[in-house]
């Protein structure tokens, strides 16, 4: 009896739709060199596999904290690949950045505390200018630093993506809430109760946002933010059929 019950409740293997391959990249946070290194590794990995419709998903937080957010945005804005379709998800740092650009004072304050100083420097503001600026100065000056092209690119990011049994999102989801009822604030910011949730979810959730030393692979979620701006380790997951594998700048 116990064996029969186990067979009935054992979950199926999570699967990407036939003929598709998906790579997802964790939080970049202004690390241009690591981005270029990992993109080259992913391209080589993809070339070594059978032909497939390949999607390349960036899980958000392209900016802040690292040394070259402007360079990362320009690299990915102009990314043209003949082997994959790039897709971009909004993270909490993109939300803060857009809010600051729109003149939201509270968003600007959080942005500057969360790595925005490095982002503004990458767009041409000197450290002296930043240190001497008032909130009014920063609110006025920031929109003059960021091109319309960069702003429009970030505004076009998506909130979540589903491929087969996998859901891709920046931070996570609120357990027991249907996907079409999730709040964007949770998709961009949530940690608990998502991270400690031990029950089933509608999909296996691939996410970033919460830094771990190595890939955090659980039954219903896979965290791939390995803290690139501090560790130099930028991580990607590869998915095809029921197979999953990982690539990193330090492997």
mmCIF file of C-alpha atoms in Angstrom:
data_model
loop_
_atom_site.group_PDB
_atom_site.id
_atom_site.type_symbol
_atom_site.label_atom_id
_atom_site.label_comp_id
_atom_site.label_asym_id
_atom_site.label_seq_id
_atom_site.Cartn_x
_atom_site.Cartn_y
_atom_site.Cartn_z
ATOM 1 C CA UNK A 1 0.000 0.000 0.000
ATOM 2 C CA UNK A 2 2.746 2.453 0.925
ATOM 3 C CA UNK A 3 4.567 1.742 -2.353
ATOM 4 C CA UNK A 4 1.361 2.280 -4.372
ATOM 5 C CA UNK A 5 0.712 5.619 -2.650
ATOM 6 C CA UNK A 6 4.311 6.709 -3.290
ATOM 7 C CA UNK A 7 4.009 5.944 -6.980
ATOM 8 C CA UNK A 8 0.819 7.970 -7.242
ATOM 9 C CA UNK A 9 2.256 11.029 -5.515
ATOM 10 C CA UNK A 10 5.752 11.010 -7.002
ATOM 11 C CA UNK A 11 6.070 14.182 -9.131
ATOM 12 C CA UNK A 12 6.734 13.970 -12.834
ATOM 13 C CA UNK A 13 10.080 15.138 -14.154
ATOM 14 C CA UNK A 14 9.990 18.825 -15.067
ATOM 15 C CA UNK A 15 10.269 19.361 -18.790
ATOM 16 C CA UNK A 16 10.973 22.042 -21.385
ATOM 17 C CA UNK A 17 8.787 21.706 -24.519
ATOM 18 C CA UNK A 18 10.093 19.493 -27.310
ATOM 19 C CA UNK A 19 12.464 21.227 -29.719
ATOM 20 C CA UNK A 20 13.287 24.077 -27.327
ATOM 21 C CA UNK A 21 16.336 24.863 -25.217
ATOM 22 C CA UNK A 22 16.464 27.537 -22.532
ATOM 23 C CA UNK A 23 19.405 29.220 -20.835
ATOM 24 C CA UNK A 24 18.790 31.624 -17.947
ATOM 25 C CA UNK A 25 21.412 33.951 -16.481
ATOM 26 C CA UNK A 26 21.370 35.173 -12.882
ATOM 27 C CA UNK A 27 21.841 38.692 -11.526
ATOM 28 C CA UNK A 28 24.596 40.537 -13.421
ATOM 29 C CA UNK A 29 24.780 43.731 -11.342
ATOM 30 C CA UNK A 30 27.015 45.756 -13.614
ATOM 31 C CA UNK A 31 29.605 43.038 -14.262
ATOM 32 C CA UNK A 32 30.334 43.464 -17.974
ATOM 33 C CA UNK A 33 33.450 41.264 -18.187
ATOM 34 C CA UNK A 34 31.655 38.363 -16.481
ATOM 35 C CA UNK A 35 28.660 38.834 -18.783
ATOM 36 C CA UNK A 36 30.836 38.583 -21.880
ATOM 37 C CA UNK A 37 32.647 35.526 -20.506
ATOM 38 C CA UNK A 38 29.427 33.691 -19.672
ATOM 39 C CA UNK A 39 27.763 34.566 -22.978
ATOM 40 C CA UNK A 40 30.736 33.050 -24.804
ATOM 41 C CA UNK A 41 30.488 29.874 -22.690
ATOM 42 C CA UNK A 42 26.780 29.575 -23.361
ATOM 43 C CA UNK A 43 27.273 30.048 -27.088
ATOM 44 C CA UNK A 44 29.894 27.279 -27.144
ATOM 45 C CA UNK A 45 27.675 25.008 -25.072
ATOM 46 C CA UNK A 46 24.716 25.591 -27.373
ATOM 47 C CA UNK A 47 26.834 24.944 -30.480
ATOM 48 C CA UNK A 48 27.894 21.575 -29.073
ATOM 49 C CA UNK A 49 24.295 20.363 -28.821
ATOM 50 C CA UNK A 50 21.730 19.397 -31.432
ATOM 51 C CA UNK A 51 19.820 22.162 -33.194
ATOM 52 C CA UNK A 52 16.981 23.630 -31.140
ATOM 53 C CA UNK A 53 14.905 26.777 -30.745
ATOM 54 C CA UNK A 54 17.060 28.442 -28.112
ATOM 55 C CA UNK A 55 15.941 31.135 -25.685
ATOM 56 C CA UNK A 56 18.333 33.159 -23.518
ATOM 57 C CA UNK A 57 16.646 34.638 -20.440
ATOM 58 C CA UNK A 58 18.169 37.325 -18.239
ATOM 59 C CA UNK A 59 16.576 37.178 -14.791
ATOM 60 C CA UNK A 60 16.885 40.886 -13.975
ATOM 61 C CA UNK A 61 19.154 43.118 -11.877
ATOM 62 C CA UNK A 62 21.447 43.891 -14.772
ATOM 63 C CA UNK A 63 22.599 47.026 -12.951
ATOM 64 C CA UNK A 64 23.909 48.499 -9.688
ATOM 65 C CA UNK A 65 26.757 47.525 -7.362
ATOM 66 C CA UNK A 66 29.185 46.363 -10.068
ATOM 67 C CA UNK A 67 31.530 48.668 -12.023
ATOM 68 C CA UNK A 68 29.860 49.013 -15.438
ATOM 69 C CA UNK A 69 26.073 49.013 -15.424
ATOM 70 C CA UNK A 70 25.947 51.349 -18.423
ATOM 71 C CA UNK A 71 28.217 48.989 -20.363
ATOM 72 C CA UNK A 72 26.066 45.986 -19.477
ATOM 73 C CA UNK A 73 22.882 47.760 -20.577
ATOM 74 C CA UNK A 74 24.446 48.829 -23.870
ATOM 75 C CA UNK A 75 25.866 45.343 -24.501
ATOM 76 C CA UNK A 76 22.515 43.648 -23.937
ATOM 77 C CA UNK A 77 20.425 46.348 -25.610
ATOM 78 C CA UNK A 78 22.355 45.805 -28.812
ATOM 79 C CA UNK A 79 22.733 42.039 -28.403
ATOM 80 C CA UNK A 80 22.146 40.338 -31.745
ATOM 81 C CA UNK A 81 22.418 36.562 -31.754
ATOM 82 C CA UNK A 82 21.897 34.171 -34.632
ATOM 83 C CA UNK A 83 21.673 31.213 -32.221
ATOM 84 C CA UNK A 84 19.217 32.396 -29.536
ATOM 85 C CA UNK A 85 16.353 34.776 -28.791
ATOM 86 C CA UNK A 86 17.176 37.048 -25.809
ATOM 87 C CA UNK A 87 14.433 37.737 -23.236
ATOM 88 C CA UNK A 88 14.744 40.170 -20.331
ATOM 89 C CA UNK A 89 12.956 40.131 -16.979
ATOM 90 C CA UNK A 90 12.526 43.071 -14.620
ATOM 91 C CA UNK A 91 14.286 42.903 -11.272
ATOM 92 C CA UNK A 92 13.892 45.113 -8.229
ATOM 93 C CA UNK A 93 16.919 47.163 -9.287
ATOM 94 C CA UNK A 94 15.365 47.940 -12.676
ATOM 95 C CA UNK A 95 12.182 48.962 -10.877
ATOM 96 C CA UNK A 96 14.131 51.313 -8.603
ATOM 97 C CA UNK A 97 16.128 52.726 -11.519
ATOM 98 C CA UNK A 98 13.018 53.518 -13.561
ATOM 99 C CA UNK A 99 11.337 55.028 -10.513
ATOM 100 C CA UNK A 100 14.358 57.240 -9.875
ATOM 101 C CA UNK A 101 14.403 58.338 -13.518
ATOM 102 C CA UNK A 102 10.712 59.213 -13.239
ATOM 103 C CA UNK A 103 11.388 61.524 -10.285
ATOM 104 C CA UNK A 104 10.160 59.292 -7.477
ATOM 105 C CA UNK A 105 12.151 60.539 -4.492
ATOM 106 C CA UNK A 106 11.802 57.409 -2.349
ATOM 107 C CA UNK A 107 12.885 55.188 -5.267
ATOM 108 C CA UNK A 108 15.895 57.467 -5.781
ATOM 109 C CA UNK A 109 16.907 57.172 -2.131
ATOM 110 C CA UNK A 110 16.690 53.370 -2.135
ATOM 111 C CA UNK A 111 18.432 53.230 -5.534
ATOM 112 C CA UNK A 112 21.440 55.182 -4.264
ATOM 113 C CA UNK A 113 21.731 52.953 -1.180
ATOM 114 C CA UNK A 114 21.460 49.764 -3.244
ATOM 115 C CA UNK A 115 24.321 50.321 -5.668
ATOM 116 C CA UNK A 116 22.979 53.265 -7.638
ATOM 117 C CA UNK A 117 26.084 55.327 -6.919
ATOM 118 C CA UNK A 118 28.152 52.889 -8.998
ATOM 119 C CA UNK A 119 25.497 52.961 -11.721
ATOM 120 C CA UNK A 120 25.553 56.770 -11.915
ATOM 121 C CA UNK A 121 29.348 56.703 -12.056
ATOM 122 C CA UNK A 122 29.172 54.263 -14.984
ATOM 123 C CA UNK A 123 26.938 56.781 -16.757
ATOM 124 C CA UNK A 124 29.475 59.573 -16.272
ATOM 125 C CA UNK A 125 28.854 61.147 -12.847
ATOM 126 C CA UNK A 126 32.046 61.587 -10.853
ATOM 127 C CA UNK A 127 32.277 60.436 -7.252
ATOM 128 C CA UNK A 128 32.817 64.049 -6.200
ATOM 129 C CA UNK A 129 29.663 65.132 -8.018
ATOM 130 C CA UNK A 130 27.717 62.363 -6.344
ATOM 131 C CA UNK A 131 29.042 63.098 -2.848
ATOM 132 C CA UNK A 132 28.304 66.821 -3.142
ATOM 133 C CA UNK A 133 24.849 66.455 -4.733
ATOM 134 C CA UNK A 134 21.608 67.099 -2.902
ATOM 135 C CA UNK A 135 18.548 64.929 -3.512
ATOM 136 C CA UNK A 136 17.221 67.657 -5.787
ATOM 137 C CA UNK A 137 20.509 67.632 -7.719
ATOM 138 C CA UNK A 138 20.423 63.864 -8.187
ATOM 139 C CA UNK A 139 16.772 63.886 -9.183
ATOM 140 C CA UNK A 140 17.470 66.527 -11.820
ATOM 141 C CA UNK A 141 20.775 65.151 -13.087
ATOM 142 C CA UNK A 142 20.088 61.406 -13.328
ATOM 143 C CA UNK A 143 17.690 61.622 -16.325
ATOM 144 C CA UNK A 144 20.291 63.649 -18.239
ATOM 145 C CA UNK A 145 22.848 60.841 -17.861
ATOM 146 C CA UNK A 146 20.717 57.982 -19.202
ATOM 147 C CA UNK A 147 19.893 57.862 -22.906
ATOM 148 C CA UNK A 148 16.326 57.452 -24.140
ATOM 149 C CA UNK A 149 17.429 54.187 -25.762
ATOM 150 C CA UNK A 150 18.598 52.712 -22.463
ATOM 151 C CA UNK A 151 15.473 53.841 -20.659
ATOM 152 C CA UNK A 152 13.157 52.412 -23.339
ATOM 153 C CA UNK A 153 15.071 49.130 -23.354
ATOM 154 C CA UNK A 154 14.606 48.642 -19.610
ATOM 155 C CA UNK A 155 10.964 49.735 -19.732
ATOM 156 C CA UNK A 156 10.342 46.901 -22.193
ATOM 157 C CA UNK A 157 11.383 44.108 -19.836
ATOM 158 C CA UNK A 158 8.889 41.364 -18.963
ATOM 159 C CA UNK A 159 7.737 40.263 -15.490
ATOM 160 C CA UNK A 160 7.764 36.457 -15.844
ATOM 161 C CA UNK A 161 8.121 33.748 -18.478
ATOM 162 C CA UNK A 162 6.872 30.160 -18.651
ATOM 163 C CA UNK A 163 8.466 27.380 -20.689
ATOM 164 C CA UNK A 164 6.826 24.016 -20.095
ATOM 165 C CA UNK A 165 7.064 23.107 -16.420
ATOM 166 C CA UNK A 166 9.443 25.979 -15.609
ATOM 167 C CA UNK A 167 8.657 29.529 -14.525
ATOM 168 C CA UNK A 168 11.330 32.210 -14.831
ATOM 169 C CA UNK A 169 11.076 35.281 -12.599
ATOM 170 C CA UNK A 170 13.455 37.630 -10.835
ATOM 171 C CA UNK A 171 12.743 37.093 -7.127
ATOM 172 C CA UNK A 172 10.093 34.391 -6.852
ATOM 173 C CA UNK A 173 6.370 34.038 -6.362
ATOM 174 C CA UNK A 174 3.944 34.024 -3.459
ATOM 175 C CA UNK A 175 3.077 30.367 -2.809
ATOM 176 C CA UNK A 176 -0.570 29.343 -3.189
ATOM 177 C CA UNK A 177 -1.404 32.430 -5.289
ATOM 178 C CA UNK A 178 -2.249 31.744 -8.980
ATOM 179 C CA UNK A 179 0.262 33.152 -11.444
ATOM 180 C CA UNK A 180 -2.245 35.574 -12.949
ATOM 181 C CA UNK A 181 -2.908 37.006 -9.467
ATOM 182 C CA UNK A 182 0.720 37.516 -8.414
ATOM 183 C CA UNK A 183 1.698 41.063 -7.443
ATOM 184 C CA UNK A 184 4.603 42.535 -9.375
ATOM 185 C CA UNK A 185 6.107 43.675 -6.061
ATOM 186 C CA UNK A 186 6.429 40.000 -5.075
ATOM 187 C CA UNK A 187 7.831 38.988 -8.463
ATOM 188 C CA UNK A 188 10.577 41.611 -8.056
ATOM 189 C CA UNK A 189 11.205 41.582 -4.288
ATOM 190 C CA UNK A 190 9.924 38.490 -2.463
ATOM 191 C CA UNK A 191 12.081 36.315 -0.251
ATOM 192 C CA UNK A 192 9.742 34.875 2.353
ATOM 193 C CA UNK A 193 7.567 32.893 2.391
ATOM 194 C CA UNK A 194 8.855 31.806 -1.027
ATOM 195 C CA UNK A 195 12.376 30.681 -0.108
ATOM 196 C CA UNK A 196 11.343 28.486 2.814
ATOM 197 C CA UNK A 197 8.208 27.065 1.141
ATOM 198 C CA UNK A 198 8.339 23.271 1.131
ATOM 199 C CA UNK A 199 5.029 22.479 -0.553
ATOM 200 C CA UNK A 200 4.463 22.067 -4.269
ATOM 201 C CA UNK A 201 4.231 24.960 -6.731
ATOM 202 C CA UNK A 202 2.580 25.215 -10.132
ATOM 203 C CA UNK A 203 6.030 25.232 -11.798
ATOM 204 C CA UNK A 204 9.670 24.818 -10.927
ATOM 205 C CA UNK A 205 10.702 28.439 -10.358
ATOM 206 C CA UNK A 206 14.067 29.594 -11.717
ATOM 207 C CA UNK A 207 14.991 32.840 -9.969
ATOM 208 C CA UNK A 208 17.724 35.214 -8.877
ATOM 209 C CA UNK A 209 17.544 38.038 -6.295
ATOM 210 C CA UNK A 210 18.776 36.073 -3.260
ATOM 211 C CA UNK A 211 22.538 35.542 -3.278
ATOM 212 C CA UNK A 212 23.933 32.102 -2.517
ATOM 213 C CA UNK A 213 27.519 30.888 -2.776
ATOM 214 C CA UNK A 214 26.529 28.155 -5.248
ATOM 215 C CA UNK A 215 23.386 27.225 -7.142
ATOM 216 C CA UNK A 216 20.487 26.740 -4.716
ATOM 217 C CA UNK A 217 18.685 23.783 -6.305
ATOM 218 C CA UNK A 218 15.517 22.635 -4.520
ATOM 219 C CA UNK A 219 12.590 20.474 -5.563
ATOM 220 C CA UNK A 220 10.374 23.387 -6.663
ATOM 221 C CA UNK A 221 12.808 26.254 -7.124
ATOM 222 C CA UNK A 222 16.332 26.888 -8.429
ATOM 223 C CA UNK A 223 18.207 30.022 -7.330
ATOM 224 C CA UNK A 224 21.064 31.105 -9.586
ATOM 225 C CA UNK A 225 22.176 34.456 -8.135
ATOM 226 C CA UNK A 226 25.731 33.646 -7.087
ATOM 227 C CA UNK A 227 26.721 37.236 -6.288
ATOM 228 C CA UNK A 228 28.728 38.083 -9.391
ATOM 229 C CA UNK A 229 29.612 41.620 -8.256
ATOM 230 C CA UNK A 230 31.337 40.260 -5.144
ATOM 231 C CA UNK A 231 32.378 36.748 -6.106
ATOM 232 C CA UNK A 232 33.088 37.014 -9.833
ATOM 233 C CA UNK A 233 30.802 34.006 -10.273
ATOM 234 C CA UNK A 234 28.012 34.695 -12.754
ATOM 235 C CA UNK A 235 25.869 31.605 -13.237
ATOM 236 C CA UNK A 236 23.498 30.265 -15.883
ATOM 237 C CA UNK A 237 21.204 27.266 -16.016
ATOM 238 C CA UNK A 238 20.611 25.279 -19.200
ATOM 239 C CA UNK A 239 17.382 23.344 -19.748
ATOM 240 C CA UNK A 240 16.271 20.977 -22.490
ATOM 241 C CA UNK A 241 13.655 18.240 -22.239
ATOM 242 C CA UNK A 242 14.103 16.859 -18.717
ATOM 243 C CA UNK A 243 17.826 17.704 -18.595
ATOM 244 C CA UNK A 244 19.313 20.599 -16.630
ATOM 245 C CA UNK A 245 22.919 21.773 -16.343
ATOM 246 C CA UNK A 246 24.820 24.799 -15.074
ATOM 247 C CA UNK A 247 27.502 27.094 -16.456
ATOM 248 C CA UNK A 248 29.579 29.642 -14.556
ATOM 249 C CA UNK A 249 32.316 32.175 -15.181
ATOM 250 C CA UNK A 250 34.512 30.399 -12.608
ATOM 251 C CA UNK A 251 34.091 26.818 -13.865
#
